[in-house]
Short mmCIF file of C-alpha atoms in Angstrom, two decimals:
data_model
loop_
_atom_site.label_atom_id
_atom_site.label_comp_id
_atom_site.label_asym_id
_atom_site.label_seq_id
_atom_site.Cartn_x
_atom_site.Cartn_y
_atom_site.Cartn_z
CA UNK Y 353 35.65 -39.40 22.77
CA UNK Y 354 32.51 -41.20 21.66
CA UNK Y 355 30.48 -39.14 24.10
CA UNK Y 356 31.92 -35.93 22.64
CA UNK Y 357 31.09 -37.01 19.07
CA UNK Y 358 27.54 -37.92 20.11
CA UNK Y 359 27.17 -34.56 21.78
CA UNK Y 360 28.34 -32.74 18.64
CA UNK Y 361 25.94 -34.76 16.48
CA UNK Y 362 23.09 -33.90 18.84
CA UNK Y 363 24.02 -30.22 18.71
CA UNK Y 364 24.14 -30.25 14.90
CA UNK Y 365 20.75 -31.99 14.84
CA UNK Y 366 19.26 -29.37 17.14
CA UNK Y 367 20.70 -26.54 15.05
CA UNK Y 368 19.30 -28.15 11.91
CA UNK Y 369 15.89 -28.38 13.58
CA UNK Y 370 16.01 -24.72 14.60
CA UNK Y 371 16.95 -23.71 11.04
CA UNK Y 372 14.09 -25.81 9.69
CA UNK Y 373 11.67 -24.13 12.07
CA UNK Y 374 12.99 -20.72 11.01
CA UNK Y 375 12.52 -21.55 7.33
CA UNK Y 376 8.92 -22.62 7.90
CA UNK Y 377 7.89 -19.71 10.16
CA UNK Y 378 4.82 -17.83 8.98
CA UNK Y 379 3.66 -14.42 10.28
CA UNK Y 380 0.85 -14.34 12.80
CA UNK Y 381 -2.69 -14.30 11.48
CA UNK Y 382 -6.02 -14.87 13.24
CA UNK Y 383 -9.60 -14.45 12.08
CA UNK Y 384 -10.72 -14.00 15.68
CA UNK Y 385 -10.71 -10.26 16.41
CA UNK Y 386 -12.64 -10.38 19.70
CA UNK Y 387 -9.53 -10.38 21.90
CA UNK Y 388 -7.97 -7.48 20.01
CA UNK Y 389 -11.21 -5.49 20.23
CA UNK Y 390 -11.48 -6.04 23.99
CA UNK Y 391 -7.87 -4.97 24.46
CA UNK Y 392 -8.41 -1.81 22.41
CA UNK Y 393 -11.52 -0.85 24.38
CA UNK Y 394 -9.72 -1.50 27.67
CA UNK Y 395 -6.89 0.89 26.82
CA UNK Y 396 -9.21 3.54 25.39
CA UNK Y 397 -11.26 3.58 28.57
CA UNK Y 398 -8.12 3.63 30.73
CA UNK Y 399 -6.82 6.71 28.91
CA UNK Y 400 -10.12 8.56 29.28
CA UNK Y 401 -10.26 7.71 32.98
CA UNK Y 402 -6.69 8.89 33.54
CA UNK Y 403 -6.91 12.29 31.86
CA UNK Y 404 -9.45 14.19 33.93
CA UNK Y 405 -10.49 17.52 32.46
CA UNK Y 406 -9.13 20.26 34.77
CA UNK Y 407 -11.60 22.48 36.55
CA UNK Y 408 -9.36 25.50 36.10
CA UNK Y 409 -9.28 27.48 32.87
CA UNK Y 410 -12.10 28.82 30.76
CA UNK Y 411 -14.70 26.79 28.90
CA UNK Y 412 -12.76 26.89 25.62
CA UNK Y 413 -9.64 25.56 27.35
CA UNK Y 414 -11.55 22.66 28.97
CA UNK Y 415 -13.26 21.75 25.70
CA UNK Y 416 -9.92 21.76 23.90
CA UNK Y 417 -8.43 19.53 26.62
CA UNK Y 418 -11.32 17.11 26.23
CA UNK Y 419 -10.77 17.03 22.46
CA UNK Y 420 -7.08 16.17 22.94
CA UNK Y 421 -7.93 13.33 25.33
CA UNK Y 422 -10.62 12.03 22.96
CA UNK Y 423 -8.24 12.12 20.01
CA UNK Y 424 -5.48 10.38 21.99
CA UNK Y 425 -7.78 7.63 23.20
CA UNK Y 426 -9.13 7.09 19.67
CA UNK Y 427 -5.62 6.96 18.21
CA UNK Y 428 -4.52 4.32 20.72
CA UNK Y 429 -7.76 2.39 20.22
CA UNK Y 430 -7.26 2.28 16.45
CA UNK Y 431 -3.60 1.37 16.81
CA UNK Y 432 -4.47 -1.61 19.01
CA UNK Y 433 -7.72 -2.56 17.28
CA UNK Y 434 -6.17 -2.85 13.85
CA UNK Y 435 -2.53 -3.73 14.54
CA UNK Y 436 -2.07 -5.43 17.93
CA UNK Y 437 0.24 -8.41 17.57
CA UNK Y 438 -0.92 -11.25 19.83
CA UNK Y 439 1.25 -14.06 18.49
CA UNK Y 440 2.69 -16.95 20.50
CA UNK Y 441 6.36 -15.84 20.46
CA UNK Y 442 7.06 -12.13 20.07
CA UNK Y 443 4.28 -10.81 22.30
CA UNK Y 444 5.02 -13.11 25.29
CA UNK Y 445 8.73 -12.35 24.92
CA UNK Y 446 8.20 -8.57 25.02
CA UNK Y 447 5.78 -8.91 27.94
CA UNK Y 448 8.36 -10.91 29.88
CA UNK Y 449 10.99 -8.17 29.48
CA UNK Y 450 8.41 -5.54 30.46
CA UNK Y 451 7.39 -7.51 33.58
CA UNK Y 452 11.00 -7.84 34.71
CA UNK Y 453 11.43 -4.08 34.54
CA UNK Y 454 8.26 -3.43 36.54
CA UNK Y 455 9.23 -6.03 39.15
CA UNK Y 456 12.69 -4.48 39.58
CA UNK Y 457 11.19 -0.96 39.86
CA UNK Y 458 8.20 -1.08 42.26
CA UNK Y 459 7.96 2.74 42.19
CA UNK Y 460 6.65 2.61 38.62
CA UNK Y 461 2.86 2.81 38.11
CA UNK Y 462 1.23 -0.56 38.72
CA UNK Y 463 -1.21 0.21 35.90
CA UNK Y 464 1.55 0.24 33.26
CA UNK Y 465 0.75 -2.10 30.37
CA UNK Y 466 2.63 -3.05 27.21
CA UNK Y 467 1.04 -3.52 23.79
CA UNK Y 468 3.02 -4.95 20.87
CA UNK Y 469 1.74 -3.80 17.47
CA UNK Y 470 2.34 -4.87 13.86
CA UNK Y 471 3.46 -1.38 12.93
CA UNK Y 472 6.65 -1.82 10.84
CA UNK Y 473 8.07 1.58 11.80
CA UNK Y 474 10.97 1.15 14.29
CA UNK Y 475 9.51 3.08 17.18
CA UNK Y 476 7.82 2.97 20.58
CA UNK Y 477 5.78 5.48 22.57
CA UNK Y 478 4.03 5.88 25.90
CA UNK Y 479 0.69 7.37 26.90
CA UNK Y 480 0.23 9.09 30.25
CA UNK Y 481 -2.01 6.41 31.77
CA UNK Y 482 0.82 3.86 31.50
CA UNK Y 483 0.11 2.31 28.10
CA UNK Y 484 3.39 1.60 26.33
CA UNK Y 485 3.13 0.79 22.63
CA UNK Y 486 6.03 -1.12 21.06
CA UNK Y 487 6.14 -1.46 17.28
CA UNK Y 488 7.36 -4.80 15.96
CA UNK Y 489 9.52 -2.84 13.52
CA UNK Y 490 11.88 -1.92 16.35
CA UNK Y 491 12.72 -5.51 17.39
CA UNK Y 492 14.92 -6.53 14.43
CA UNK Y 493 16.84 -3.25 14.58
CA UNK Y 494 18.08 -3.89 18.12
CA UNK Y 495 20.90 -6.31 18.87
CA UNK Y 496 20.01 -7.80 22.23
CA UNK Y 497 17.48 -7.95 25.03
CA UNK Y 498 19.24 -5.32 27.17
CA UNK Y 499 18.78 -2.73 24.43
CA UNK Y 500 15.08 -3.57 24.24
CA UNK Y 501 14.89 -3.26 28.02
CA UNK Y 502 16.36 0.26 27.86
CA UNK Y 503 13.81 1.32 25.23
CA UNK Y 504 11.00 0.12 27.50
CA UNK Y 505 12.61 1.79 30.54
CA UNK Y 506 12.81 5.03 28.54
CA UNK Y 507 9.09 4.88 27.74
CA UNK Y 508 8.19 4.04 31.33
CA UNK Y 509 10.24 7.05 32.42
CA UNK Y 510 7.99 9.25 30.26
CA UNK Y 511 5.03 7.83 32.18
CA UNK Y 512 6.69 8.27 35.58
CA UNK Y 513 7.63 11.90 34.81
CA UNK Y 514 4.13 12.65 33.47
CA UNK Y 515 5.59 14.12 30.30
CA UNK Y 516 2.41 13.73 28.29
CA UNK Y 517 0.27 15.44 30.92
CA UNK Y 518 2.77 18.29 31.26
CA UNK Y 519 3.07 18.66 27.50
CA UNK Y 520 -0.69 18.94 27.01
CA UNK Y 521 -1.02 21.54 29.76
CA UNK Y 522 1.91 23.60 28.46
CA UNK Y 523 0.64 23.66 24.90
CA UNK Y 524 -2.98 24.40 25.76
CA UNK Y 525 -1.98 27.10 28.25
CA UNK Y 526 0.12 28.79 25.57
CA UNK Y 527 -2.59 28.45 22.90
CA UNK Y 528 -5.27 29.93 25.11
CA UNK Y 529 -3.13 32.68 26.63
CA UNK Y 530 -4.17 36.33 26.29
CA UNK Y 531 -0.92 37.07 24.43
CA UNK Y 532 -1.66 34.56 21.68
CA UNK Y 533 -5.28 35.70 21.34
CA UNK Y 534 -4.14 39.31 21.00
CA UNK Y 535 -1.58 38.29 18.35
CA UNK Y 536 -4.22 36.39 16.37
CA UNK Y 537 -6.59 39.38 16.46
CA UNK Y 538 -3.76 41.69 15.38
CA UNK Y 539 -2.91 39.43 12.42
CA UNK Y 540 -6.55 39.14 11.33
CA UNK Y 541 -7.02 42.92 11.48
CA UNK Y 542 -3.86 43.59 9.45
CA UNK Y 543 -4.18 44.33 5.75
CA UNK Y 544 -1.26 42.36 4.31
CA UNK Y 545 0.45 38.96 4.62
CA UNK Y 546 -2.20 37.48 6.89
CA UNK Y 547 -1.52 33.92 5.73
CA UNK Y 548 2.26 34.13 6.16
CA UNK Y 549 1.88 35.67 9.61
CA UNK Y 550 -0.47 32.91 10.74
CA UNK Y 551 1.99 30.34 9.42
CA UNK Y 552 4.84 32.02 11.29
CA UNK Y 553 2.82 31.93 14.51
CA UNK Y 554 2.00 28.25 14.01
CA UNK Y 555 5.65 27.50 13.24
CA UNK Y 556 6.64 29.15 16.49
CA UNK Y 557 4.33 26.81 18.39
CA UNK Y 558 5.68 23.83 16.48
CA UNK Y 559 9.31 24.67 17.25
CA UNK Y 560 8.48 25.35 20.88
CA UNK Y 561 6.73 21.99 21.15
CA UNK Y 562 9.71 20.34 19.48
CA UNK Y 563 12.04 21.93 22.04
CA UNK Y 564 9.94 20.67 24.94
CA UNK Y 565 9.66 17.16 23.50
CA UNK Y 566 13.45 16.96 23.12
CA UNK Y 567 13.87 18.18 26.68
CA UNK Y 568 11.57 15.38 27.80
CA UNK Y 569 13.63 12.84 25.84
CA UNK Y 570 16.73 13.78 27.82
CA UNK Y 571 14.85 13.38 31.11
CA UNK Y 572 13.47 10.03 29.98
CA UNK Y 573 16.96 8.86 29.03
CA UNK Y 574 18.24 9.80 32.47
CA UNK Y 575 15.50 8.11 34.47
CA UNK Y 576 15.33 5.24 31.99
CA UNK Y 577 19.00 4.51 32.57
CA UNK Y 578 18.44 4.48 36.34
CA UNK Y 579 15.49 2.09 35.93
CA UNK Y 580 17.66 -0.16 33.77
CA UNK Y 581 20.40 -0.31 36.42
CA UNK Y 582 17.83 -1.76 38.85
CA UNK Y 583 17.26 -4.75 36.57
CA UNK Y 584 19.36 -7.77 35.62
CA UNK Y 585 20.07 -6.23 32.21
CA UNK Y 586 23.37 -4.78 30.96
CA UNK Y 587 23.14 -1.02 31.59
CA UNK Y 588 25.99 -0.05 29.18
CA UNK Y 589 23.72 -1.23 26.34
CA UNK Y 590 21.64 1.94 26.82
CA UNK Y 591 24.27 3.93 24.96
CA UNK Y 592 24.40 1.41 22.13
CA UNK Y 593 20.59 1.56 21.84
CA UNK Y 594 20.87 5.31 21.20
CA UNK Y 595 23.56 4.64 18.61
CA UNK Y 596 21.19 2.33 16.79
CA UNK Y 597 18.31 4.82 16.99
CA UNK Y 598 20.53 7.45 15.39
CA UNK Y 599 20.77 5.43 12.16
CA UNK Y 600 17.50 3.52 12.36
CA UNK Y 601 15.96 5.31 9.36
CA UNK Y 602 18.52 3.60 7.12
CA UNK Y 603 17.87 -0.02 6.05
CA UNK Y 604 19.69 -2.85 7.81
CA UNK Y 605 21.19 -3.93 4.50
CA UNK Y 606 22.42 -0.93 2.54
CA UNK Y 607 23.42 -2.98 -0.51
CA UNK Y 608 21.57 -2.90 -3.80
CA UNK Y 609 18.47 -5.03 -4.25
CA UNK Y 610 19.50 -8.15 -6.26
CA UNK Y 611 17.01 -7.50 -9.07
CA UNK Y 612 19.00 -9.12 -11.94
CA UNK Y 613 19.41 -12.28 -9.88
CA UNK Y 614 15.68 -12.90 -9.60
CA UNK Y 615 14.01 -11.01 -12.44
CA UNK Y 616 16.18 -11.46 -15.51
CA UNK Y 617 16.36 -14.76 -17.42
CA UNK Y 618 16.53 -16.16 -20.94
CA UNK Y 619 12.77 -15.73 -21.41
CA UNK Y 620 12.86 -12.18 -20.08
CA UNK Y 621 16.39 -10.69 -20.38
CA UNK Y 622 15.62 -7.42 -18.63
CA UNK Y 623 18.32 -4.90 -17.82
CA UNK Y 624 18.32 -3.20 -14.42
CA UNK Y 625 21.15 -0.74 -15.00
CA UNK Y 626 21.51 2.49 -13.03
CA UNK Y 627 20.70 5.69 -14.90
CA UNK Y 628 23.89 7.13 -16.45
CA UNK Y 629 25.46 10.01 -14.59
CA UNK Y 630 25.63 13.43 -16.19
CA UNK Y 631 28.95 14.25 -17.82
CA UNK Y 632 31.13 16.61 -15.83
CA UNK Y 633 34.32 18.52 -16.43
CA UNK Y 634 37.47 16.86 -15.15
CA UNK Y 635 38.12 20.08 -13.27
CA UNK Y 636 34.87 19.84 -11.33
CA UNK Y 637 35.38 18.65 -7.77
CA UNK Y 638 32.27 18.05 -5.69
CA UNK Y 639 32.02 17.17 -2.06
CA UNK Y 640 30.08 13.97 -1.26
CA UNK Y 641 26.34 14.59 -1.28
CA UNK Y 642 24.47 13.90 1.92
CA UNK Y 643 20.98 12.47 2.02
CA UNK Y 644 18.16 14.52 3.55
CA UNK Y 645 18.41 12.44 6.72
CA UNK Y 646 22.15 13.01 6.96
CA UNK Y 647 21.87 16.73 6.27
CA UNK Y 648 19.33 17.51 8.99
CA UNK Y 649 18.48 16.01 12.33
CA UNK Y 650 14.87 17.24 12.25
CA UNK Y 651 13.68 14.65 9.71
CA UNK Y 652 14.90 11.69 11.75
CA UNK Y 653 12.47 9.45 13.61
CA UNK Y 654 14.69 9.86 16.68
CA UNK Y 655 16.35 13.31 16.62
CA UNK Y 656 19.12 14.58 18.91
CA UNK Y 657 20.64 11.12 19.40
CA UNK Y 658 24.19 12.50 19.20
CA UNK Y 659 23.53 14.87 22.10
CA UNK Y 660 21.70 12.16 24.00
CA UNK Y 661 24.64 9.79 23.57
CA UNK Y 662 27.07 12.35 24.98
CA UNK Y 663 24.75 12.87 27.94
CA UNK Y 664 24.42 9.11 28.44
CA UNK Y 665 28.18 8.61 28.42
CA UNK Y 666 28.56 11.21 31.19
CA UNK Y 667 25.65 9.71 33.13
CA UNK Y 668 27.15 6.22 32.90
CA UNK Y 669 30.61 7.56 33.81
CA UNK Y 670 32.07 6.17 30.62
CA UNK Y 671 30.80 2.61 31.17
CA UNK Y 672 29.04 2.32 27.81
CA UNK Y 673 28.84 -0.22 25.00
CA UNK Y 674 29.87 1.16 21.62
CA UNK Y 675 29.78 -0.50 18.21
CA UNK Y 676 28.12 -3.72 17.11
CA UNK Y 677 27.02 -6.01 19.94
CA UNK Y 678 26.09 -9.69 20.13
CA UNK Y 679 22.63 -11.08 20.74
CA UNK Y 680 23.81 -12.83 23.94
CA UNK Y 681 22.05 -16.08 23.20
CA UNK Y 682 19.84 -17.76 20.63
CA UNK Y 683 16.62 -16.33 22.08
CA UNK Y 684 17.03 -12.79 20.77
CA UNK Y 685 18.53 -14.02 17.52
CA UNK Y 686 15.27 -15.82 16.87
CA UNK Y 687 13.26 -12.78 17.97
CA UNK Y 688 15.12 -10.69 15.40
CA UNK Y 689 14.58 -13.28 12.72
CA UNK Y 690 10.83 -13.74 13.10
CA UNK Y 691 10.19 -10.04 13.74
CA UNK Y 692 11.80 -9.27 10.37
CA UNK Y 693 9.21 -11.52 8.75
CA UNK Y 694 6.42 -9.85 10.73
CA UNK Y 695 7.66 -6.46 9.49
CA UNK Y 696 7.52 -7.63 5.87
CA UNK Y 697 4.00 -8.95 6.35
CA UNK Y 698 2.95 -5.69 8.00
CA UNK Y 699 4.12 -3.68 5.00
CA UNK Y 700 2.16 -6.06 2.78
CA UNK Y 701 -0.99 -5.86 4.91
CA UNK Y 702 -0.81 -2.04 4.88
CA UNK Y 703 -0.76 -2.19 1.03
CA UNK Y 704 2.84 -0.93 0.99
CA UNK Y 705 3.85 -3.52 -1.57
CA UNK Y 706 6.98 -1.59 -2.56
CA UNK Y 707 8.30 -1.83 1.00
CA UNK Y 708 7.28 -5.49 1.33
CA UNK Y 709 9.04 -6.32 -1.93
CA UNK Y 710 12.14 -4.37 -0.91
CA UNK Y 711 12.46 -6.02 2.52
CA UNK Y 712 11.78 -9.52 1.17
CA UNK Y 713 14.33 -9.19 -1.66
CA UNK Y 714 16.95 -7.91 0.78
CA UNK Y 715 16.44 -10.93 3.03
CA UNK Y 716 15.94 -13.65 0.42
CA UNK Y 717 19.64 -14.16 -0.49
CA UNK Y 718 20.29 -15.04 3.17
CA UNK Y 719 17.32 -17.43 3.32
CA UNK Y 720 16.88 -18.78 -0.22
CA UNK Y 721 14.77 -21.73 0.98
CA UNK Y 722 12.23 -19.57 2.81
CA UNK Y 723 8.84 -20.31 1.27
CA UNK Y 724 7.43 -17.27 3.01
CA UNK Y 725 9.89 -14.80 1.45
CA UNK Y 726 9.41 -16.31 -2.01
CA UNK Y 727 5.65 -16.16 -1.55
CA UNK Y 728 5.52 -12.54 -0.46
CA UNK Y 729 7.62 -11.46 -3.48
CA UNK Y 730 5.18 -13.05 -5.94
CA UNK Y 731 2.12 -11.84 -4.04
CA UNK Y 732 3.53 -8.31 -4.02
CA UNK Y 733 4.02 -8.45 -7.79
CA UNK Y 734 0.47 -9.73 -8.18
CA UNK Y 735 -0.96 -6.93 -6.02
CA UNK Y 736 1.08 -4.30 -7.85
CA UNK Y 737 -0.21 -5.48 -11.22
CA UNK Y 738 -3.75 -5.34 -9.85
CA UNK Y 739 -3.28 -1.72 -8.89
CA UNK Y 740 -1.65 -0.89 -12.21
CA UNK Y 741 -4.66 -2.30 -14.04
CA UNK Y 742 -7.07 -0.45 -11.74
CA UNK Y 743 -5.20 2.86 -12.19
CA UNK Y 744 -4.32 3.03 -8.49
CA UNK Y 745 -0.66 2.04 -8.91
CA UNK Y 746 0.79 5.22 -7.45
CA UNK Y 747 -1.36 4.87 -4.35
CA UNK Y 748 0.76 1.86 -3.37
CA UNK Y 749 4.14 2.79 -4.87
CA UNK Y 750 6.06 5.58 -3.16
CA UNK Y 751 7.71 8.53 -4.87
CA UNK Y 752 11.46 8.66 -5.29
CA UNK Y 753 12.79 10.98 -2.60
CA UNK Y 754 16.06 12.11 -1.06
CA UNK Y 755 14.65 10.97 2.27
CA UNK Y 756 14.59 7.36 1.02
CA UNK Y 757 17.63 5.09 1.21
CA UNK Y 758 19.44 4.87 -2.13
CA UNK Y 759 18.73 1.15 -2.46
CA UNK Y 760 14.98 1.72 -1.99
CA UNK Y 761 14.99 4.50 -4.59
CA UNK Y 762 16.71 2.06 -6.93
CA UNK Y 763 13.79 -0.34 -6.61
CA UNK Y 764 11.26 2.48 -6.96
CA UNK Y 765 12.81 3.55 -10.27
CA UNK Y 766 12.28 0.05 -11.60
CA UNK Y 767 8.69 -0.11 -10.32
CA UNK Y 768 7.90 3.30 -11.87
CA UNK Y 769 9.11 2.10 -15.27
CA UNK Y 770 7.17 -1.18 -15.35
CA UNK Y 771 4.45 -1.87 -17.91
CA UNK Y 772 1.55 -4.25 -17.47
CA UNK Y 773 3.13 -7.03 -19.55
CA UNK Y 774 6.42 -6.80 -17.64
CA UNK Y 775 4.89 -8.51 -14.63
CA UNK Y 776 4.53 -11.72 -16.61
CA UNK Y 777 8.25 -11.79 -17.33
CA UNK Y 778 9.24 -10.81 -13.80
CA UNK Y 779 7.10 -13.56 -12.30
CA UNK Y 780 8.32 -16.17 -14.79
CA UNK Y 781 11.99 -15.43 -14.05
CA UNK Y 782 11.45 -15.39 -10.31
CA UNK Y 783 9.67 -18.77 -10.33
CA UNK Y 784 12.39 -20.22 -12.54
CA UNK Y 785 15.23 -18.83 -10.38
CA UNK Y 786 13.82 -19.75 -6.95
CA UNK Y 787 12.02 -22.99 -7.80
CA UNK Y 788 8.79 -21.67 -6.32
CA UNK Y 789 6.64 -24.38 -7.93
CA UNK Y 790 9.19 -27.20 -7.64
CA UNK Y 791 7.25 -28.79 -4.77
CA UNK Y 792 3.58 -28.99 -3.82
CA UNK Y 793 2.36 -25.94 -1.84
CA UNK Y 794 2.92 -26.55 1.88
CA UNK Y 795 0.92 -23.68 3.44
CA UNK Y 796 -1.52 -20.89 2.64
CA UNK Y 797 1.18 -18.42 1.60
CA UNK Y 798 2.81 -20.96 -0.68
CA UNK Y 799 -0.48 -21.93 -2.33
CA UNK Y 800 -1.55 -18.29 -2.77
CA UNK Y 801 1.83 -17.48 -4.35
CA UNK Y 802 1.56 -20.41 -6.76
CA UNK Y 803 -1.87 -19.19 -7.83
CA UNK Y 804 -0.57 -15.61 -8.22
CA UNK Y 805 2.45 -16.76 -10.24
CA UNK Y 806 0.29 -18.69 -12.70
CA UNK Y 807 -2.17 -15.81 -12.96
CA UNK Y 808 0.68 -13.41 -13.73
CA UNK Y 809 1.98 -15.70 -16.48
CA UNK Y 810 -1.52 -16.32 -17.89
CA UNK Y 811 -1.50 -20.03 -17.05
CA UNK Y 812 -4.46 -22.12 -15.87
CA UNK Y 813 -5.44 -21.26 -12.30
CA UNK Y 814 -8.80 -23.00 -11.77
CA UNK Y 815 -7.32 -26.03 -9.96
CA UNK Y 816 -5.28 -23.87 -7.57
CA UNK Y 817 -8.27 -21.63 -6.91
CA UNK Y 818 -10.45 -24.61 -6.00
CA UNK Y 819 -7.68 -26.00 -3.79
CA UNK Y 820 -7.23 -22.69 -1.96
CA UNK Y 821 -10.94 -22.16 -1.36
CA UNK Y 822 -11.29 -25.73 -0.09
CA UNK Y 823 -8.29 -25.67 2.27
CA UNK Y 824 -8.39 -22.01 3.35
CA UNK Y 825 -12.00 -20.89 3.02
CA UNK Y 826 -12.18 -17.20 3.97
CA UNK Y 827 -8.39 -17.15 4.15
CA UNK Y 828 -5.95 -14.28 4.35
CA UNK Y 829 -5.51 -13.85 0.59
CA UNK Y 830 -9.01 -14.67 -0.66
CA UNK Y 831 -9.95 -11.03 -1.24
CA UNK Y 832 -6.68 -10.22 -3.00
CA UNK Y 833 -6.80 -13.24 -5.30
CA UNK Y 834 -10.48 -13.72 -6.01
CA UNK Y 835 -12.16 -10.33 -5.67
CA UNK Y 836 -14.02 -8.87 -8.66
CA UNK Y 837 -11.06 -6.66 -9.65
CA UNK Y 838 -8.60 -9.57 -9.56
CA UNK Y 839 -10.89 -11.81 -11.59
CA UNK Y 840 -10.57 -9.50 -14.58
CA UNK Y 841 -6.87 -10.33 -14.95
CA UNK Y 842 -7.27 -14.09 -14.74
CA UNK Y 843 -10.56 -14.75 -16.56
CA UNK Y 844 -8.77 -15.49 -19.82
CA UNK Y 845 -6.54 -18.08 -18.14
CA UNK Y 846 -9.33 -20.25 -16.77
#
């Protein structure tokens, strides 16, 4: 009995330690860019070496092919150069899953390489030479490692089937065909509606390309599933991965952002009510309105998932996983947790402060003691006020759109209605509600947020500025906090 009690106490202690580590986790940041640069150059050169300009075709065709290869290699270079994520947890974890797949499938190209990026969009893609790019934004939206393995198998299937090479050849062959050239000449020589005819021709190419890309997705699903069955992972999770992709454009938490909880207090009793609905006759009956994403499949990041799921169920002979799944261990639970924080930081680093604020406020009620989440909220408010003062506010705040989730539009309405002086009240209430300054700053994010909070409320900031520049010289937030444009808003408080 005593041994059992001791074991339970040890388990509770370990869980407490894990929770403490989770609360103190900070997104990856490194001043050293040499490794990222070398990795970007390596993949750019590999892509150029792989796509050899064909000897067949006319000069215009070959030049166009070379331009496509150059553009592709530059795009991948920039993606890696400015967003590769080389942290100590997520990147090794993803590489381990990728290595297991390659080891279990020796017929895959030995040159295949995985790159994890900070891109917050939940997506992944493959380049013909074997480079597979996985966005960190996809990790928190999956439920377990087997689903991640299927996504990687799907991308490797694109490489194995040479979909990119075939797609380039098909498109360029069509563009440079005699039929298309004759049609272009006919349109140019016509007297009326030249612009609309050119647009119709371009739309035809776009739809044709869309058809081919969707055909390739089905092939990649098929081979990807086979590759997954060769591994130690749970193959039925492939179906569930497609289920998740079908709704991945919606936020994880569809509830309203808790704005009154954090931004309304006795000193700043702000109302965050929803705009009143238009009055309607009691005899008016309307069907539920669908969002743009619900109404059309074309706008989705991952179209045709419903058809792909039906195909997968047949392929797997009904042995599929449907509905919410478990993480199958603490490892992926932690991966989901820290990748969510990396996603928030990515939105912030890309100057998408509305998205960073939205994601942080959605997560904060679940982790009220997270110094990182509290810090990023205040820093986002500080950056937004900077842009408002510099007349660049709408460069960093999105427009309200039917394509956005309702809860995000709700936040955008509030941001659109803010005045310069409102940020003082918002910051004051948030600090009061969360106890941001209750303890001494424990890290760079915490210290930067304390400085930003005092600057927003027009309090003295000189001591915090000196402390930051002494402890974190050339740090992550130095430009945001102490650049010439930011000094204008805090000069009076020093």
